[in-house]
């Protein structure tokens, strides 16, 4: 009898421990799910903001280059005089009015404004010297200038784009454009979002100065304490006029997930937010998006209570089965699909190749070919634009290649920037034509990244599987042809059916 009581006590203890573990586990998962829901909401808001600035500002990226090559701009700098500058004023005014920008102006190499699209207005800046402005300094040094700041006459926030005007291989002046309406519209949306739903968004520059906020009084506050040198530089350049940049009293709390933390603001007593920061490359700053913590804790408390009251056995079985099914699905997906490009993985390729090689050994007519592609100068793309843009390029190239491949064929991410395509039952000429068609599609399309459209090319090597040949031998021959294409100048395809180093279009 005593033994039975002890046994039941042990079993009840184990069951109690198991139930307690389930409740703790469920509580943690509920918190993660609640955070994921909040993070998805914040991510969605951030995506909308990025698309907004990409659409509203990105369309003006090529405008300075177009202006720098116009006859009126070049004449105003090359043949200065009342007539040429008057013609430039007329041309700039017409262009600005036609495309909806605030102002277009031309500066000589001393920073003196010599032509202005608003030359008829009281706020015309002809004759002013703006050499202290960063957009002028960037362009005068031969760089494309991108600058967010306050207009010297409008006193409102705008986006400045500038470009050097090169005549006879020398920089002769600078042309600049200012756009403010997208900022006004976006700031109005932030104000409305806060007033209607208390959804708080902060948009800061690289120095931590708030450019826009759901709360109007916070504009041009600083998040943290700016470095003295940077603060002095901002004041010298009058980037934000004569603002003093008082600190925003923000009390950061504990981190609850990568990139997410609790925060409180002294000017909003009694409210706690969950904050996530995002890079806003489109305007050279960072966005801080917030969700009310009241959307988090009640959800966690209620759901945890429901789990604790549920039947232990039913909950344990359902939780175990659901978790196992979910993990199995994720493992299968991870095994066959590359998460970055969406192409098949090398693990899946090995199974496919095993079956294809065996089928070719049994039936000689069931041959297949390998097209091995590599992105040209991929390291340079990563070094120039960053690895995030490099990932965008890799995804874009994979998508373009996959769009050219038949359903019965196979596209695989073989290495870092190498993509393998296996083509069944095709004649040599068809395979070569496919290789060049893929090469043309990539070269002509370009890849849209966070840094804008990047043109890329690929090189390819082609080898047909020979009966009895191993996968390694096939890849070695295709890789050799790929190397020949690289050595012959890249942006071409070499195959085993052509003379070494040829890579000529069929």
XYZ file of C-alpha atoms in Angstrom:
506
model
C 0.000 0.000 0.000
C 2.761 2.374 0.908
C 4.533 1.532 -2.313
C 1.429 2.392 -4.334
C 1.038 5.767 -2.594
C 4.660 6.548 -3.254
C 4.230 5.550 -6.861
C 1.139 7.735 -7.265
C 2.908 10.615 -5.524
C 5.814 10.301 -7.896
C 3.489 10.135 -10.900
C 1.477 13.124 -9.663
C 4.699 14.990 -9.044
C 5.927 14.196 -12.546
C 2.566 15.168 -14.022
C 2.523 18.383 -11.981
C 6.060 19.188 -13.129
C 5.100 18.396 -16.715
C 2.010 20.635 -16.513
C 4.038 23.421 -14.917
C 6.608 23.044 -17.687
C 3.853 23.191 -20.310
C 2.427 26.364 -18.800
C 5.884 27.991 -18.667
C 6.616 26.869 -22.194
C 3.238 28.095 -23.446
C 3.723 31.412 -21.655
C 7.044 31.929 -23.403
C 5.603 30.979 -26.791
C 2.635 33.275 -26.292
C 5.021 36.145 -25.565
C 6.995 35.337 -28.697
C 3.832 35.144 -30.789
C 2.554 38.433 -29.380
C 5.917 40.027 -30.126
C 5.953 38.533 -33.623
C 2.494 39.963 -34.247
C 3.624 43.391 -33.065
C 6.849 43.111 -35.065
C 4.951 42.158 -38.224
C 2.751 45.194 -37.751
C 5.766 47.453 -37.240
C 7.560 45.864 -40.209
C 4.509 46.462 -42.377
C 4.396 50.135 -41.350
C 8.100 50.447 -42.088
C 7.669 48.842 -45.521
C 4.938 51.349 -46.325
C 7.216 54.235 -45.301
C 10.125 52.908 -47.372
C 7.918 52.423 -50.422
C 6.523 55.922 -49.927
C 9.948 57.590 -49.984
C 11.216 55.282 -52.708
C 8.265 56.245 -54.885
C 8.047 59.941 -54.002
C 11.790 60.693 -53.960
C 13.337 57.963 -56.096
C 11.810 59.295 -59.286
C 13.938 62.439 -58.944
C 17.287 60.604 -58.650
C 18.194 61.067 -62.314
C 16.981 64.667 -62.498
C 20.295 66.351 -61.490
C 22.192 64.301 -64.060
C 19.679 65.299 -66.736
C 19.931 68.950 -65.739
C 23.746 68.854 -65.697
C 23.751 67.810 -69.337
C 21.184 70.369 -70.511
C 22.309 73.103 -72.889
C 20.859 75.945 -70.779
C 22.714 74.879 -67.619
C 26.000 74.359 -69.421
C 25.726 77.671 -71.256
C 25.086 79.558 -67.985
C 28.367 78.191 -66.592
C 30.424 78.102 -69.780
C 29.393 81.477 -71.190
C 28.288 83.506 -68.134
C 26.327 86.596 -68.871
C 22.847 88.115 -68.487
C 21.477 86.428 -71.616
C 22.641 82.886 -70.821
C 21.581 83.167 -67.186
C 18.170 84.493 -68.181
C 17.740 81.535 -70.515
C 18.766 79.218 -67.663
C 16.221 80.842 -65.314
C 13.469 80.295 -67.876
C 14.474 76.687 -68.509
C 14.755 75.848 -64.793
C 11.394 77.466 -64.044
C 9.687 75.479 -66.782
C 11.239 72.187 -65.646
C 10.454 72.782 -61.956
C 6.863 73.622 -62.725
C 6.469 70.637 -65.012
C 7.704 67.990 -62.571
C 6.581 69.518 -59.286
C 9.823 70.305 -57.462
C 10.249 73.319 -55.166
C 13.337 74.793 -56.685
C 16.186 74.127 -59.138
C 19.287 76.291 -59.050
C 22.802 76.528 -60.477
C 25.956 77.491 -58.572
C 29.402 78.372 -59.772
C 32.469 76.823 -58.183
C 32.537 79.519 -55.510
C 29.068 78.509 -54.351
C 27.415 81.603 -55.822
C 23.864 81.001 -57.118
C 23.742 82.201 -60.726
C 20.326 80.879 -61.818
C 17.153 79.920 -59.941
C 13.843 78.453 -61.078
C 12.138 80.865 -58.671
C 13.943 83.882 -60.113
C 10.710 85.894 -60.294
C 9.741 85.285 -56.646
C 10.580 87.384 -53.632
C 12.450 84.433 -52.146
C 14.768 84.044 -55.161
C 18.312 83.118 -54.115
C 20.262 84.421 -57.105
C 23.433 86.026 -55.820
C 23.513 84.064 -52.571
C 26.555 82.030 -51.628
C 25.731 78.506 -50.443
C 29.233 77.066 -50.329
C 28.665 76.151 -46.670
C 25.883 73.735 -47.623
C 26.791 70.032 -47.629
C 24.982 69.352 -50.891
C 27.215 71.927 -52.622
C 30.389 70.568 -51.024
C 29.580 66.993 -52.076
C 28.868 67.961 -55.681
C 31.864 70.318 -55.906
C 34.017 67.368 -54.851
C 32.629 65.313 -57.732
C 30.031 63.311 -55.795
C 26.281 63.017 -56.083
C 24.866 65.057 -53.184
C 21.889 63.796 -51.159
C 20.890 66.019 -48.298
C 17.906 66.406 -45.985
C 17.634 69.823 -44.441
C 15.727 73.042 -43.992
C 15.463 75.470 -46.899
C 17.262 78.756 -46.298
C 14.232 80.767 -47.438
C 11.283 78.391 -46.993
C 12.401 77.285 -43.487
C 10.747 73.930 -44.185
C 12.247 70.462 -44.404
C 13.157 69.219 -47.853
C 15.230 66.732 -49.822
C 18.186 68.166 -51.757
C 19.849 66.451 -54.711
C 22.945 67.916 -56.330
C 25.399 66.986 -59.053
C 28.557 68.485 -60.515
C 28.320 69.984 -64.006
C 31.318 68.689 -65.948
C 32.437 70.582 -69.050
C 35.585 69.611 -70.947
C 36.509 67.071 -68.246
C 36.434 69.684 -65.467
C 33.801 70.557 -62.850
C 32.516 73.997 -63.784
C 29.625 74.297 -61.353
C 26.842 72.547 -59.453
C 23.148 72.044 -60.158
C 20.750 71.279 -57.274
C 17.092 70.339 -56.787
C 14.899 70.687 -53.704
C 11.727 68.634 -53.061
C 9.656 69.222 -49.931
C 6.084 68.097 -50.610
C 6.701 64.393 -49.872
C 8.052 65.358 -46.427
C 5.069 67.612 -45.704
C 2.622 64.899 -46.747
C 4.398 62.192 -44.767
C 4.642 64.372 -41.647
C 0.912 65.088 -41.892
C 0.273 61.337 -42.016
C 2.394 60.839 -38.885
C 0.467 63.558 -37.033
C -2.857 62.012 -38.052
C -1.671 58.535 -37.064
C -0.769 59.751 -33.581
C -3.870 61.859 -33.035
C -6.293 59.188 -34.274
C -4.671 55.954 -33.047
C -1.707 57.012 -30.891
C 0.645 55.165 -33.222
C 3.976 56.870 -32.703
C 6.616 57.139 -35.436
C 9.925 58.995 -35.165
C 12.137 59.673 -38.176
C 15.699 60.799 -37.437
C 18.791 61.602 -39.477
C 22.143 59.843 -39.085
C 23.030 62.202 -36.212
C 19.912 61.336 -34.212
C 18.096 64.607 -34.985
C 14.338 64.069 -35.331
C 13.197 65.198 -38.762
C 9.579 64.144 -38.363
C 7.438 62.816 -35.558
C 3.832 62.014 -34.756
C 4.128 64.680 -32.061
C 4.765 68.060 -33.676
C 6.702 69.560 -30.762
C 9.368 66.856 -31.012
C 10.654 67.890 -34.437
C 14.397 68.736 -34.357
C 14.824 67.199 -30.916
C 17.860 64.941 -30.576
C 17.688 61.302 -29.569
C 20.493 61.068 -27.039
C 23.277 63.627 -26.898
C 24.828 64.471 -30.304
C 28.619 64.494 -30.554
C 29.924 68.071 -30.181
C 31.790 67.992 -33.497
C 28.712 66.815 -35.376
C 26.527 69.356 -33.609
C 28.947 72.132 -34.550
C 28.974 70.936 -38.159
C 25.161 70.977 -38.310
C 25.085 74.545 -37.055
C 27.812 75.700 -39.438
C 26.040 74.202 -42.434
C 22.641 75.533 -41.298
C 21.293 72.136 -42.280
C 18.361 72.701 -39.943
C 18.539 76.473 -39.678
C 19.170 77.870 -36.202
C 17.661 74.954 -34.256
C 19.148 74.161 -30.821
C 18.383 70.385 -30.863
C 17.183 69.879 -27.266
C 17.335 66.254 -26.121
C 14.208 64.134 -26.179
C 13.697 62.641 -22.715
C 13.454 58.980 -23.648
C 13.968 56.230 -21.075
C 14.922 52.957 -22.800
C 13.884 49.785 -20.978
C 14.886 46.164 -21.348
C 15.335 44.500 -24.723
C 12.628 41.896 -25.355
C 13.697 40.673 -28.808
C 16.502 41.451 -31.253
C 16.062 45.100 -32.195
C 12.994 45.551 -29.964
C 12.808 47.149 -26.520
C 10.474 48.886 -24.101
C 10.717 52.686 -23.984
C 9.033 55.478 -22.069
C 8.960 59.214 -22.750
C 8.921 61.804 -19.972
C 6.438 63.911 -21.934
C 4.004 60.980 -22.217
C 3.609 59.887 -18.581
C 1.915 56.579 -17.890
C 2.552 55.159 -21.361
C 4.998 52.418 -22.271
C 5.869 51.540 -25.838
C 7.581 48.699 -27.658
C 10.087 50.300 -30.007
C 11.861 48.910 -33.057
C 14.488 50.825 -35.050
C 14.851 50.592 -38.832
C 17.428 51.888 -41.275
C 15.882 54.420 -43.660
C 18.481 54.413 -46.437
C 16.061 56.292 -48.684
C 16.664 59.517 -46.719
C 19.922 58.611 -44.981
C 18.478 58.179 -41.497
C 16.669 55.849 -39.102
C 13.037 55.278 -38.268
C 11.747 54.425 -34.782
C 8.338 52.754 -34.820
C 6.324 52.114 -31.669
C 3.491 49.884 -30.518
C 1.571 50.418 -27.299
C 2.711 47.931 -24.653
C -0.963 47.624 -23.689
C -1.359 45.617 -26.888
C 1.194 43.135 -25.542
C 0.738 42.400 -21.827
C -3.060 41.773 -21.712
C -2.778 39.384 -24.648
C -0.013 37.450 -22.920
C -1.860 37.306 -19.582
C -5.212 36.164 -21.002
C -3.795 33.501 -23.284
C -1.484 32.127 -20.614
C -4.448 31.845 -18.227
C -6.469 29.942 -20.812
C -3.625 27.511 -21.386
C -3.217 26.913 -17.640
C -6.942 26.035 -17.351
C -6.949 23.696 -20.346
C -6.947 19.938 -19.895
C -3.340 18.903 -19.344
C -3.433 15.703 -21.407
C -5.284 17.250 -24.357
C -3.062 20.295 -24.328
C 0.090 18.192 -24.108
C -0.932 16.002 -27.057
C -2.095 18.884 -29.241
C 0.962 20.956 -28.440
C 3.329 18.077 -29.153
C 1.688 17.141 -32.476
C 1.325 20.687 -33.709
C 4.910 21.519 -32.819
C 6.244 18.374 -34.469
C 4.269 18.947 -37.673
C 5.418 22.547 -37.826
C 9.056 21.666 -37.285
C 8.894 18.845 -39.822
C 7.450 21.187 -42.454
C 10.123 23.770 -41.749
C 12.885 21.159 -41.880
C 11.637 19.792 -45.193
C 11.370 23.276 -46.647
C 14.803 24.252 -45.356
C 16.282 21.085 -46.851
C 15.010 21.673 -50.385
C 14.725 25.473 -50.716
C 17.412 28.085 -50.179
C 15.859 30.736 -47.860
C 17.552 33.693 -49.608
C 16.954 32.929 -53.291
C 14.059 30.456 -53.206
C 16.028 28.120 -55.495
C 16.606 24.469 -54.661
C 19.449 23.577 -52.302
C 22.544 21.471 -52.914
C 21.039 18.762 -50.691
C 18.023 18.505 -52.987
C 20.335 18.692 -56.019
C 22.323 15.659 -54.828
C 19.163 13.505 -54.775
C 18.093 14.839 -58.168
C 21.541 14.234 -59.676
C 21.699 10.709 -58.282
C 18.439 9.799 -60.043
C 19.370 11.668 -63.249
C 22.803 9.986 -63.517
C 21.288 6.527 -62.938
C 18.577 7.187 -65.538
C 21.206 8.313 -68.062
C 23.225 5.139 -67.407
C 20.157 2.978 -68.129
C 18.897 5.007 -71.090
C 21.489 6.874 -73.130
C 18.844 9.111 -74.686
C 17.925 10.510 -71.255
C 20.911 12.832 -71.047
C 21.098 16.220 -69.393
C 23.325 19.280 -69.371
C 24.649 21.580 -66.659
C 24.742 25.381 -66.964
C 26.857 26.918 -64.201
C 26.489 30.686 -63.707
C 28.410 33.156 -61.564
C 27.574 36.829 -60.909
C 30.325 39.056 -62.285
C 32.102 41.354 -59.798
C 29.792 40.297 -56.964
C 32.388 41.139 -54.311
C 32.582 44.674 -55.703
C 28.795 45.009 -55.330
C 29.005 43.945 -51.677
C 31.948 46.276 -51.029
C 30.253 49.243 -52.743
C 26.629 48.936 -51.628
C 26.766 46.594 -48.629
C 25.711 43.002 -48.078
C 21.997 43.854 -47.907
C 22.155 45.157 -51.481
C 24.284 42.111 -52.391
C 21.493 39.865 -51.086
C 18.975 41.856 -53.173
C 21.153 41.304 -56.267
C 21.484 37.578 -55.578
C 17.722 37.231 -55.095
C 17.036 39.215 -58.269
C 19.468 37.213 -60.411
C 18.027 33.944 -59.070
C 14.520 35.116 -59.950
C 15.571 36.127 -63.483
C 17.362 32.829 -64.103
C 14.490 30.775 -62.712
C 12.046 32.590 -65.001
C 13.930 31.191 -68.034
C 13.980 27.576 -66.813
C 11.403 24.981 -67.828
C 9.353 23.184 -65.176
C 11.050 19.878 -65.964
C 14.517 21.379 -65.405
C 16.174 22.356 -62.108
C 17.737 25.602 -60.819
C 19.984 25.352 -57.733
C 21.907 27.783 -55.573
C 25.201 25.950 -55.818
C 27.521 28.314 -53.959
C 27.729 31.865 -52.632
C 26.872 33.596 -55.917
C 26.919 30.512 -58.166
C 23.681 29.147 -59.636
C 23.470 25.792 -61.396
C 20.784 24.930 -63.955
C 20.206 21.333 -65.074
C 18.493 20.911 -68.450
C 16.973 17.575 -69.497
C 16.709 16.138 -72.990
C 17.956 19.123 -74.992
C 20.209 19.378 -78.031
C 23.540 21.258 -77.661
C 22.248 24.191 -79.668
C 19.171 24.509 -77.460
C 21.290 24.428 -74.316
C 23.652 27.108 -75.644
C 20.690 29.244 -76.707
C 19.237 28.900 -73.186
C 22.540 29.948 -71.635
C 22.710 33.099 -73.755
C 19.023 33.835 -73.215
C 19.592 33.739 -69.444
C 22.707 35.910 -69.809
C 20.758 38.476 -71.899
C 17.793 38.499 -69.511
C 20.027 39.313 -66.533
C 22.120 41.910 -68.383
C 19.072 43.746 -69.724
C 16.866 43.681 -66.625
C 18.876 45.189 -63.787
C 18.133 44.502 -60.111
C 16.180 46.867 -57.860
C 17.872 47.211 -54.450
C 17.685 49.558 -51.476
C 20.339 51.614 -53.316
C 18.288 51.817 -56.501
C 18.641 49.883 -59.758
C 21.942 48.026 -60.098
C 22.985 46.588 -63.454
C 24.716 43.224 -63.202
C 26.028 40.618 -65.598
C 26.710 36.914 -65.294
C 29.141 34.476 -66.837
C 28.315 30.863 -67.610
C 29.882 27.532 -68.380
C 28.069 24.599 -70.032
C 28.855 20.894 -69.976
C 26.734 17.896 -71.011
C 26.737 14.808 -68.805
C 28.560 11.847 -70.273
C 27.405 8.312 -69.468
C 29.435 6.982 -66.548
C 30.564 10.438 -65.454
C 30.242 11.433 -61.784
C 28.585 14.629 -60.590
C 31.967 15.987 -59.468
C 33.467 15.409 -62.919
C 30.515 17.121 -64.588
C 30.833 20.157 -62.315
C 34.589 20.268 -62.905
C 34.076 20.525 -66.668
C 31.315 23.135 -66.355
C 33.439 25.129 -63.909
C 36.330 25.065 -66.365
C 34.077 26.590 -69.036
C 32.838 29.152 -66.529
C 36.446 30.112 -65.824
C 37.034 30.474 -69.579
C 34.058 32.846 -69.796
C 35.477 34.921 -66.935
C 38.928 34.963 -68.491
C 37.487 35.983 -71.879
C 35.984 39.147 -70.432
C 32.891 38.015 -68.455
C 29.249 38.590 -69.445
C 29.325 35.591 -71.777
C 28.721 31.841 -71.906
C 31.270 29.195 -72.892
C 30.364 25.584 -73.644
C 32.123 22.298 -74.293
C 30.995 22.421 -77.916
C 32.942 25.590 -78.720
C 36.666 26.313 -79.069
C 38.371 27.108 -75.768
C 37.886 30.727 -74.677
C 35.384 31.447 -77.467
C 32.225 32.438 -75.607
C 30.774 33.816 -78.876
C 27.052 34.249 -79.295
C 25.662 31.400 -81.439
